[in-house]
Amino acid sequence: MQQTRLGSLDDFQKGSIEIITGRAEHYVMSNVFEVASRSKPYEKVVVGKNLKYVIETLRAEGDSPWFVASHDEFAITLDGEIKIHFVKPAAGPLVGDDVEGTVRLAGQPEGASMGYVLLRRGHQALLPAGAAYRFEAVKPGVVLQQTILGACSVEKWAEICIH
Amino acid sequence: MNSVPQQNVTATDPNPVTGYRTFRLGDFEFSRDAYFVTVKWPSNGQQRSHQMDADDFLRAMMRDVAWGFFYGWVNFDEVIGTRNHYGRVDLYAGAYNASFREAGADYTQQFDTPLIMATFKAILKDWVNEGFDPFAAPEETGSAFGPKHGDNIAAIERSRIATKRMPGLDGDSPLRDDLPVNRQFTDITQDEPEIHAAPGFERELHAFNLFKYLSRSDVTWNPSVTSVCKQSLFCPTTEEFTLPVFHGNDRVEWFLQLSDQIIWDVADKNTGEPRARITMNAGDIAAMPADIRHKGYSQKRSMLLVWENATPDLPKRYESGELPPYPVQM
C-alpha cells in the first residue's frame, strides 16, 4: 500500500495552479502548514472565507489567551498535540448572541472548570457556544478552526496565496 | 405513515436481449445495453442522442441521487446533467456545452424533485448489477458491463450523512467504529482524543478522531457533514479514482486537502471550456469560484474537506451579480 501523506509544519509540499485562462489568485490557494510556519502563536489567520464564515489556521505554541464565542466553533489538530481547557463562565454569557466570531478575553474568566480535551493529529473537538477555552501546546503544532469572521481574525491573503 | 405520494415512473418491460428496462422522463428517454447508456431528447424537431459508458453513467447518477441533486449543476459529462432548484430540478442535454448551445441542439426540461428522484432511483435499481457498487472506486468493485444479472440494492441505498452538530454527540449521527478501515488507510492512527470532563460536564465536552472516521468511509466522493457552525458545513469525504461528475456550484465552495493529493480540472461553468488545473497536496486550501465547474482525480484514496455555505439565498445573489464569483479580492 502507498503510505498516506499527511502534512506537518516540518514536512509539507505546497501544490500548484496551471492556468489556461483567468487568474491564479481567483482560487485563493494557500497551504495551512506554510501559513502556520510563518504565523505568531495563536494568530488566527483566515485561509478560507465564504461570506461571513471562515476557516482559520492557528500556530499552536505554548499557552493561548482565553477565547469565547456566542456560537459553536470547532477545532481540528493537523499537527502536534494540543490540550484545550474549558471554563463555564459563572456570570452567564460573556458575549451577546449578536456578536459573531471568536472573542479574546482579557484573562481567565470566573467559573467552573469543565475539564480539558487532548487532541493529536486528525482529532476534532467541539468548542461549545458560550464556553471559554484556551489552547496549550508543548511543541509547535497546527490547528484549524471553523468559525465566523471576528475581531481576532487576521486576513493577509496577498501574503499567503498563490498569485 | 409516509405521506409522500407514489411517483409515476415510466418504464418499459425488460428488453428480451439485454434484460434492462428503458425509462422515460418527460421528453427524455434513458436506455442501456451491455456497455452503454443512451440518452435521447428532442430539439428543433429532431431526435438527438448521446452515449456514456455504463459505469461512468451509473457512478454519476449514484452521486446525484445520494446528494439529493446537491448544489447547483451536476454534469454527468460534457453533455448530460442536472441543475438543482431545491424543490424542482432541471434535466439538460447540451445546455452547458458551447457547441450544442451554438447549434441550438440543447434541451432542458424541469421536473418536480420527487418525480426525477424516483425515476433516477428506479434506473439505478434496474441498471446496477450484482457485484457492481457505483459508490466504490474501480479497484474495489466488480464490473458494470454485460446483460442484466442480479442487483445491488444495498449499495445504492446509501445516502449523505445528515449531522446536526457533530458526529458522536447524543442524538446526532454515529461514529464509524463498526465499519472496517479502508485498505488504503491502514496506516491511519486509530486512537481517540482524551476527554477529561470535570464532573457534571461529561455531556458538554466532545471530541473524536476525524481521520479515523474518514479512514472508515465505505464510499468515495460523498461529502458528509461532520461539523455545523450555523450555515457553515464541514463535509469531508474520501476520494479515489475520479469524481464521477463535473460539479458546477451555484455558490462558492472551498477544498482543503487533508491527505495525499488531488488534481482538479477546472472549466467554465456555462461553456465547459478549460480554465485551470490545480494540484492540491496535504494542507493546501483553495476556493472553487461560483462561475466554474470542477472534476477531481485522486490516484490514492485521499481525505478531502469540502466546505459549504448552506445559506439558501446564495444562488440568486451570485446569479444577479450582487456577489462576485470570487470569494476574496486581493
Coordinates of N, CA and C in Angstrom, one line a residue, chain A residues 1-7 12-22 25-33 47-55 70-74 76-78 84 86 88 97 100 112-129 144-148 155 157-158 161-163, chain B residues 165-167 169 183-188 191-198 201 204-211 226-234 252-254 256 258-260 266 274-289 292 299-300 303 305 307-309 311 314 317-318 323 326-330:
Chain A
M1 N 0.8 -1.2 0.0 CA 0.0 0.0 0.0 C 0.9 1.3 0.0
Q2 N 0.4 2.3 -0.7 CA 1.1 3.6 -0.7 C 0.9 4.2 0.7
Q3 N 1.9 4.8 1.2 CA 1.8 5.5 2.5 C 0.9 6.7 2.4
T4 N 0.0 6.9 3.4 CA -0.8 8.1 3.4 C 0.1 9.3 3.7
R5 N 0.0 10.4 2.9 CA 0.8 11.5 3.1 C 0.0 12.6 3.9
L6 N 0.4 12.8 5.1 CA -0.2 13.9 5.9 C 0.8 15.0 6.0
G7 N 0.4 16.3 6.0 CA 1.4 17.3 6.1 C 1.7 17.6 7.5
F12 N 5.8 19.7 4.4 CA 4.6 20.0 3.6 C 5.1 20.3 2.2
Q13 N 4.3 20.1 1.2 CA 4.7 20.5 -0.2 C 3.5 21.2 -0.8
K14 N 3.7 22.5 -0.9 CA 2.6 23.3 -1.5 C 2.3 22.9 -2.9
G15 N 1.0 22.9 -3.3 CA 0.6 22.5 -4.6 C 0.8 23.6 -5.6
S16 N 0.1 23.5 -6.7 CA 0.4 24.5 -7.8 C -0.9 24.7 -8.7
I17 N -0.9 25.7 -9.4 CA -2.0 26.0 -10.3 C -1.5 26.2 -11.7
E18 N -2.0 25.4 -12.7 CA -1.7 25.6 -14.1 C -2.9 26.4 -14.7
I19 N -2.6 27.6 -15.1 CA -3.7 28.4 -15.7 C -3.8 28.3 -17.2
I20 N -5.0 28.1 -17.7 CA -5.3 28.1 -19.1 C -5.9 29.4 -19.5
T21 N -6.9 29.8 -18.8 CA -7.4 31.2 -18.9 C -7.8 31.7 -17.5
G22 N -7.7 33.0 -17.2 CA -8.1 33.5 -15.9 C -6.9 33.8 -15.1
E25 N -5.0 34.0 -8.7 CA -5.5 34.5 -7.4 C -7.0 34.2 -7.2
H26 N -7.7 33.9 -8.3 CA -9.2 33.7 -8.1 C -9.4 32.4 -7.3
Y27 N -8.4 31.5 -7.2 CA -8.5 30.3 -6.4 C -8.1 30.4 -5.0
V28 N -7.5 31.6 -4.6 CA -7.2 31.9 -3.2 C -6.5 30.8 -2.5
M29 N -5.5 30.2 -3.2 CA -4.9 29.0 -2.7 C -3.7 29.2 -1.8
S30 N -3.7 28.6 -0.6 CA -2.6 28.7 0.3 C -2.4 27.3 0.9
N31 N -1.3 27.1 1.7 CA -1.1 25.9 2.4 C -1.1 26.1 3.9
V32 N -1.9 25.5 4.7 CA -2.1 25.8 6.1 C -0.8 25.6 6.9
F33 N 0.0 24.6 6.5 CA 1.3 24.4 7.2 C 2.3 25.5 6.9
V47 N -7.8 31.4 6.2 CA -7.3 30.8 5.0 C -8.5 30.4 4.1
G48 N -9.7 30.5 4.6 CA -10.9 30.3 3.8 C -12.0 31.2 4.3
K49 N -12.7 31.8 3.3 CA -13.7 32.8 3.7 C -14.9 32.6 2.7
N50 N -16.1 32.3 3.3 CA -17.3 32.2 2.5 C -18.3 33.1 3.1
L51 N -18.4 34.4 2.6 CA -19.1 35.5 3.1 C -18.7 35.7 4.6
K52 N -19.5 35.5 5.6 CA -19.0 35.8 6.9 C -18.3 34.6 7.6
Y53 N -18.5 33.4 7.0 CA -17.9 32.2 7.6 C -16.4 32.1 7.2
V54 N -15.6 31.5 8.1 CA -14.2 31.4 7.9 C -13.6 30.1 8.3
I55 N -12.5 29.7 7.7 CA -11.6 28.7 8.3 C -10.3 29.4 8.7
S70 N -20.2 33.2 20.8 CA -21.6 33.1 21.2 C -22.2 31.9 20.5
H71 N -21.4 31.2 19.6 CA -21.9 30.1 18.8 C -20.9 29.0 18.8
D72 N -21.3 27.8 18.4 CA -20.4 26.7 18.3 C -19.2 27.0 17.4
E73 N -18.0 26.6 17.8 CA -16.9 26.6 16.9 C -16.3 25.2 17.0
F74 N -15.4 24.9 16.0 CA -14.7 23.5 16.0 C -13.3 23.7 15.8
I76 N -9.7 21.4 14.7 CA -9.1 20.2 14.2 C -7.6 20.3 14.3
T77 N -6.9 19.4 14.9 CA -5.5 19.4 15.0 C -4.9 18.7 13.8
L78 N -4.0 19.5 13.1 CA -3.4 18.9 11.9 C -2.0 18.5 12.1
I84 N -7.0 21.5 25.1 CA -8.0 22.6 25.1 C -8.6 22.5 26.5
F86 N -11.4 24.1 29.2 CA -12.7 24.8 29.1 C -13.2 25.3 30.4
K88 N -16.8 27.1 32.2 CA -18.1 27.6 32.1 C -18.2 28.9 32.9
D97 N -25.5 37.2 21.7 CA -25.8 36.4 20.5 C -25.5 37.2 19.3
E100 N -20.6 37.8 16.6 CA -20.2 36.5 15.9 C -18.7 36.5 15.8
A112 N -16.5 27.6 36.6 CA -16.1 26.3 37.0 C -15.3 25.7 35.8
S113 N -14.2 25.0 36.1 CA -13.5 24.2 35.1 C -14.4 23.1 34.5
M114 N -14.5 23.1 33.2 CA -15.3 22.0 32.6 C -14.4 20.8 32.3
G115 N -13.1 21.0 32.4 CA -12.2 19.9 32.1 C -11.4 20.3 30.9
Y116 N -10.8 19.2 30.2 CA -10.0 19.5 29.0 C -10.1 18.3 28.1
V117 N -9.7 18.6 26.8 CA -9.5 17.5 25.9 C -8.1 17.6 25.3
L118 N -7.6 16.4 25.0 CA -6.2 16.3 24.4 C -6.3 15.8 23.0
L119 N -5.9 16.6 22.1 CA -6.1 16.3 20.7 C -4.7 16.0 20.1
R120 N -4.6 14.9 19.3 CA -3.4 14.7 18.5 C -3.9 14.8 17.0
R121 N -2.9 14.5 16.1 CA -3.2 14.8 14.7 C -4.4 14.1 14.2
G122 N -5.3 14.9 13.5 CA -6.5 14.4 12.9 C -7.7 14.4 13.9
H123 N -7.5 14.8 15.1 CA -8.6 14.8 16.1 C -9.4 16.2 16.0
Q124 N -10.7 16.1 16.2 CA -11.6 17.2 16.1 C -12.3 17.4 17.5
A125 N -12.4 18.7 17.9 CA -13.1 19.0 19.2 C -14.2 20.0 18.9
L126 N -15.3 19.9 19.6 CA -16.3 20.9 19.7 C -15.9 22.0 20.7
L127 N -16.0 23.2 20.3 CA -15.8 24.3 21.2 C -17.2 24.9 21.4
P128 N -17.9 24.4 22.5 CA -19.3 24.7 22.6 C -19.6 26.2 22.8
A129 N -20.7 26.6 22.2 CA -21.2 28.0 22.3 C -21.2 28.4 23.8
L144 N -6.8 23.9 12.9 CA -7.8 24.6 12.0 C -9.0 25.0 12.9
Q145 N -9.5 26.1 12.7 CA -10.7 26.5 13.4 C -11.9 26.8 12.4
Q146 N -13.0 26.3 12.7 CA -14.2 26.6 11.9 C -15.0 27.6 12.7
T147 N -15.2 28.8 12.2 CA -15.9 29.8 12.9 C -16.5 30.9 12.0
I148 N -16.7 32.0 12.5 CA -17.2 33.2 11.8 C -16.2 34.3 11.9
E155 N -6.7 38.8 8.2 CA -6.7 38.5 6.8 C -5.4 39.1 6.2
W157 N -4.3 37.9 2.7 CA -4.4 37.0 1.5 C -3.2 37.1 0.6
A158 N -2.8 38.4 0.3 CA -1.8 38.6 -0.7 C -0.4 37.9 -0.2
C161 N -1.3 33.6 -0.5 CA -1.9 32.9 -1.6 C -1.0 32.9 -2.8
I162 N -1.2 31.9 -3.6 CA -0.6 31.8 -5.0 C -1.2 32.9 -5.8
H163 N -0.4 33.8 -6.4 CA -1.0 34.7 -7.4 C 0.0 35.2 -8.4
Chain B
R165 N -24.9 18.6 14.5 CA -23.9 19.4 15.2 C -22.5 18.8 15.0
M166 N -22.4 17.6 15.4 CA -21.1 16.8 15.2 C -21.3 15.4 15.5
P167 N -20.7 14.5 14.7 CA -21.0 13.0 14.9 C -20.5 12.6 16.3
L169 N -22.2 12.9 19.1 CA -23.0 13.5 20.1 C -24.3 12.7 20.3
R183 N -8.7 -0.3 2.9 CA -7.4 -0.9 2.6 C -6.3 0.1 2.3
Q184 N -6.7 1.4 1.9 CA -5.6 2.4 1.6 C -5.4 3.3 2.8
F185 N -6.1 3.1 3.9 CA -5.8 3.9 5.1 C -5.4 3.1 6.3
T186 N -4.8 1.9 6.0 CA -4.5 1.1 7.2 C -3.3 1.7 8.0
D187 N -2.7 2.7 7.5 CA -1.6 3.4 8.3 C -2.2 4.6 9.1
I188 N -3.5 4.8 9.0 CA -4.0 6.0 9.8 C -4.2 5.5 11.3
D191 N -6.3 6.0 17.3 CA -6.5 6.4 18.7 C -7.6 7.5 18.7
E192 N -8.3 7.6 19.8 CA -9.3 8.6 20.0 C -8.7 9.7 20.9
P193 N -9.2 11.0 20.8 CA -8.7 12.0 21.7 C -9.1 11.7 23.2
E194 N -8.3 12.2 24.1 CA -8.6 12.0 25.5 C -9.6 13.1 25.9
I195 N -10.7 12.7 26.5 CA -11.6 13.7 27.0 C -11.7 13.6 28.6
H196 N -11.2 14.7 29.2 CA -11.2 14.7 30.7 C -12.2 15.7 31.2
A197 N -13.5 15.3 31.2 CA -14.5 16.2 31.6 C -14.6 16.3 33.1
A198 N -14.7 17.5 33.6 CA -15.0 17.7 35.1 C -16.4 17.1 35.4
F201 N -19.9 17.9 33.5 CA -19.7 18.4 32.2 C -19.4 17.3 31.1
E204 N -21.0 17.9 27.7 CA -20.7 19.1 27.0 C -19.3 19.1 26.3
L205 N -18.4 18.3 26.8 CA -17.1 18.2 26.1 C -17.2 17.1 25.1
H206 N -16.7 17.4 23.9 CA -16.9 16.3 22.9 C -15.7 16.4 21.9
A207 N -15.2 15.3 21.5 CA -14.1 15.2 20.5 C -14.1 13.8 19.9
F208 N -13.6 13.7 18.7 CA -13.4 12.4 18.1 C -12.3 12.5 17.1
N209 N -11.8 11.3 16.6 CA -10.7 11.2 15.7 C -11.3 11.3 14.3
L210 N -11.2 12.5 13.7 CA -11.8 12.7 12.3 C -11.1 11.8 11.3
F211 N -9.7 11.7 11.4 CA -9.0 10.9 10.4 C -9.4 9.5 10.5
T226 N -19.6 16.9 9.1 CA -19.0 16.5 10.4 C -18.9 17.6 11.4
S227 N -19.3 18.9 11.0 CA -19.4 19.9 11.9 C -20.3 21.1 11.4
V228 N -21.0 21.7 12.2 CA -22.0 22.7 11.8 C -21.9 23.9 12.6
C229 N -21.4 25.0 12.0 CA -21.3 26.3 12.6 C -22.3 27.2 11.9
K230 N -23.6 27.3 12.4 CA -24.7 28.0 11.7 C -24.8 27.4 10.3
Q231 N -24.6 28.2 9.2 CA -24.7 27.7 7.8 C -23.4 27.2 7.3
S232 N -22.3 27.2 8.1 CA -21.0 26.7 7.6 C -20.9 25.2 7.9
L233 N -20.8 24.4 6.8 CA -20.8 23.0 6.9 C -19.4 22.4 6.5
F234 N -18.7 21.7 7.4 CA -17.6 20.9 7.0 C -18.1 19.5 6.5
V252 N -19.9 29.7 -4.0 CA -18.5 29.4 -3.8 C -18.4 28.2 -2.9
E253 N -17.5 27.3 -3.1 CA -17.2 26.3 -2.1 C -15.6 26.2 -2.0
W254 N -15.2 25.6 -0.9 CA -13.7 25.5 -0.7 C -13.3 24.1 -0.5
L256 N -10.1 21.7 1.2 CA -8.9 21.6 2.0 C -8.4 20.2 1.9
L258 N -6.7 17.1 3.1 CA -6.3 16.6 4.4 C -5.2 15.6 4.3
S259 N -5.2 14.9 3.2 CA -4.1 13.9 3.0 C -3.8 13.7 1.5
D260 N -2.6 13.3 1.2 CA -2.3 12.9 -0.2 C -2.5 14.0 -1.2
V266 N -10.5 22.4 -13.9 CA -11.5 23.4 -13.7 C -11.9 24.0 -15.1
P274 N -11.9 24.7 -20.8 CA -10.9 24.6 -19.7 C -10.4 25.9 -19.2
R275 N -10.2 26.0 -17.9 CA -9.6 27.2 -17.3 C -8.3 27.0 -16.5
A276 N -8.3 25.9 -15.8 CA -7.1 25.7 -14.9 C -7.0 24.2 -14.5
R277 N -5.8 23.8 -14.1 CA -5.6 22.5 -13.4 C -4.9 22.8 -12.1
I278 N -5.5 22.4 -11.0 CA -5.0 22.7 -9.7 C -4.5 21.4 -9.0
T279 N -3.3 21.4 -8.6 CA -2.7 20.3 -7.9 C -2.7 20.6 -6.4
M280 N -3.5 19.8 -5.6 CA -3.5 20.1 -4.2 C -2.9 19.0 -3.4
N281 N -2.0 19.3 -2.5 CA -1.3 18.4 -1.6 C -1.8 18.6 -0.2
A282 N -1.4 17.7 0.7 CA -1.9 17.8 2.1 C -1.6 19.2 2.7
G283 N -2.7 19.9 3.2 CA -2.6 21.2 3.8 C -3.0 22.3 2.8
D284 N -3.1 22.0 1.5 CA -3.5 23.0 0.6 C -5.0 23.3 0.7
I285 N -5.3 24.6 0.6 CA -6.7 25.0 0.7 C -7.0 26.0 -0.5
A286 N -8.1 25.8 -1.2 CA -8.4 26.6 -2.4 C -9.9 26.8 -2.5
A287 N -10.3 27.9 -3.1 CA -11.7 28.2 -3.4 C -12.0 27.7 -4.8
M288 N -13.2 27.2 -4.9 CA -13.8 27.0 -6.2 C -14.8 28.1 -6.5
P289 N -14.4 29.0 -7.4 CA -15.3 30.2 -7.6 C -16.7 29.7 -8.1
I292 N -17.4 28.4 -12.2 CA -16.6 27.3 -12.8 C -17.3 26.0 -12.5
Q299 N -5.3 9.6 -7.3 CA -4.7 8.2 -7.6 C -4.7 7.3 -6.4
K300 N -4.4 7.9 -5.2 CA -4.5 7.1 -4.0 C -5.8 7.6 -3.3
M303 N -8.0 12.1 1.7 CA -9.0 12.7 2.6 C -9.1 14.2 2.1
L305 N -11.5 17.8 2.7 CA -12.5 18.6 3.4 C -13.2 19.5 2.4
W307 N -15.9 22.3 2.0 CA -16.5 23.3 2.9 C -17.6 24.0 2.2
E308 N -18.9 23.9 2.7 CA -20.0 24.5 2.0 C -20.6 25.6 2.9
N309 N -21.2 26.6 2.2 CA -22.1 27.6 2.9 C -23.5 27.3 2.5
T311 N -26.3 28.7 3.2 CA -27.3 29.8 3.2 C -28.2 29.7 1.9
L314 N -28.2 32.1 -1.6 CA -26.9 32.4 -2.3 C -27.0 32.3 -3.8
R317 N -28.2 35.4 -5.3 CA -27.2 36.6 -5.1 C -26.0 36.5 -6.1
Y318 N -25.6 35.2 -6.3 CA -24.5 35.1 -7.3 C -25.0 35.3 -8.7
L323 N -23.2 39.3 -5.7 CA -21.9 38.7 -5.2 C -21.0 38.3 -6.3
Y326 N -15.8 35.3 -7.2 CA -14.6 35.0 -6.4 C -14.7 35.5 -5.0
P327 N -14.4 34.7 -4.0 CA -14.7 35.0 -2.6 C -13.8 36.0 -2.0
V328 N -12.6 36.3 -2.5 CA -11.7 37.2 -1.9 C -11.1 38.1 -3.0
Q329 N -11.1 39.4 -2.7 CA -10.4 40.4 -3.6 C -9.1 40.7 -3.0
M330 N -8.0 40.4 -3.8 CA -6.7 40.6 -3.3 C -6.1 41.9 -3.7

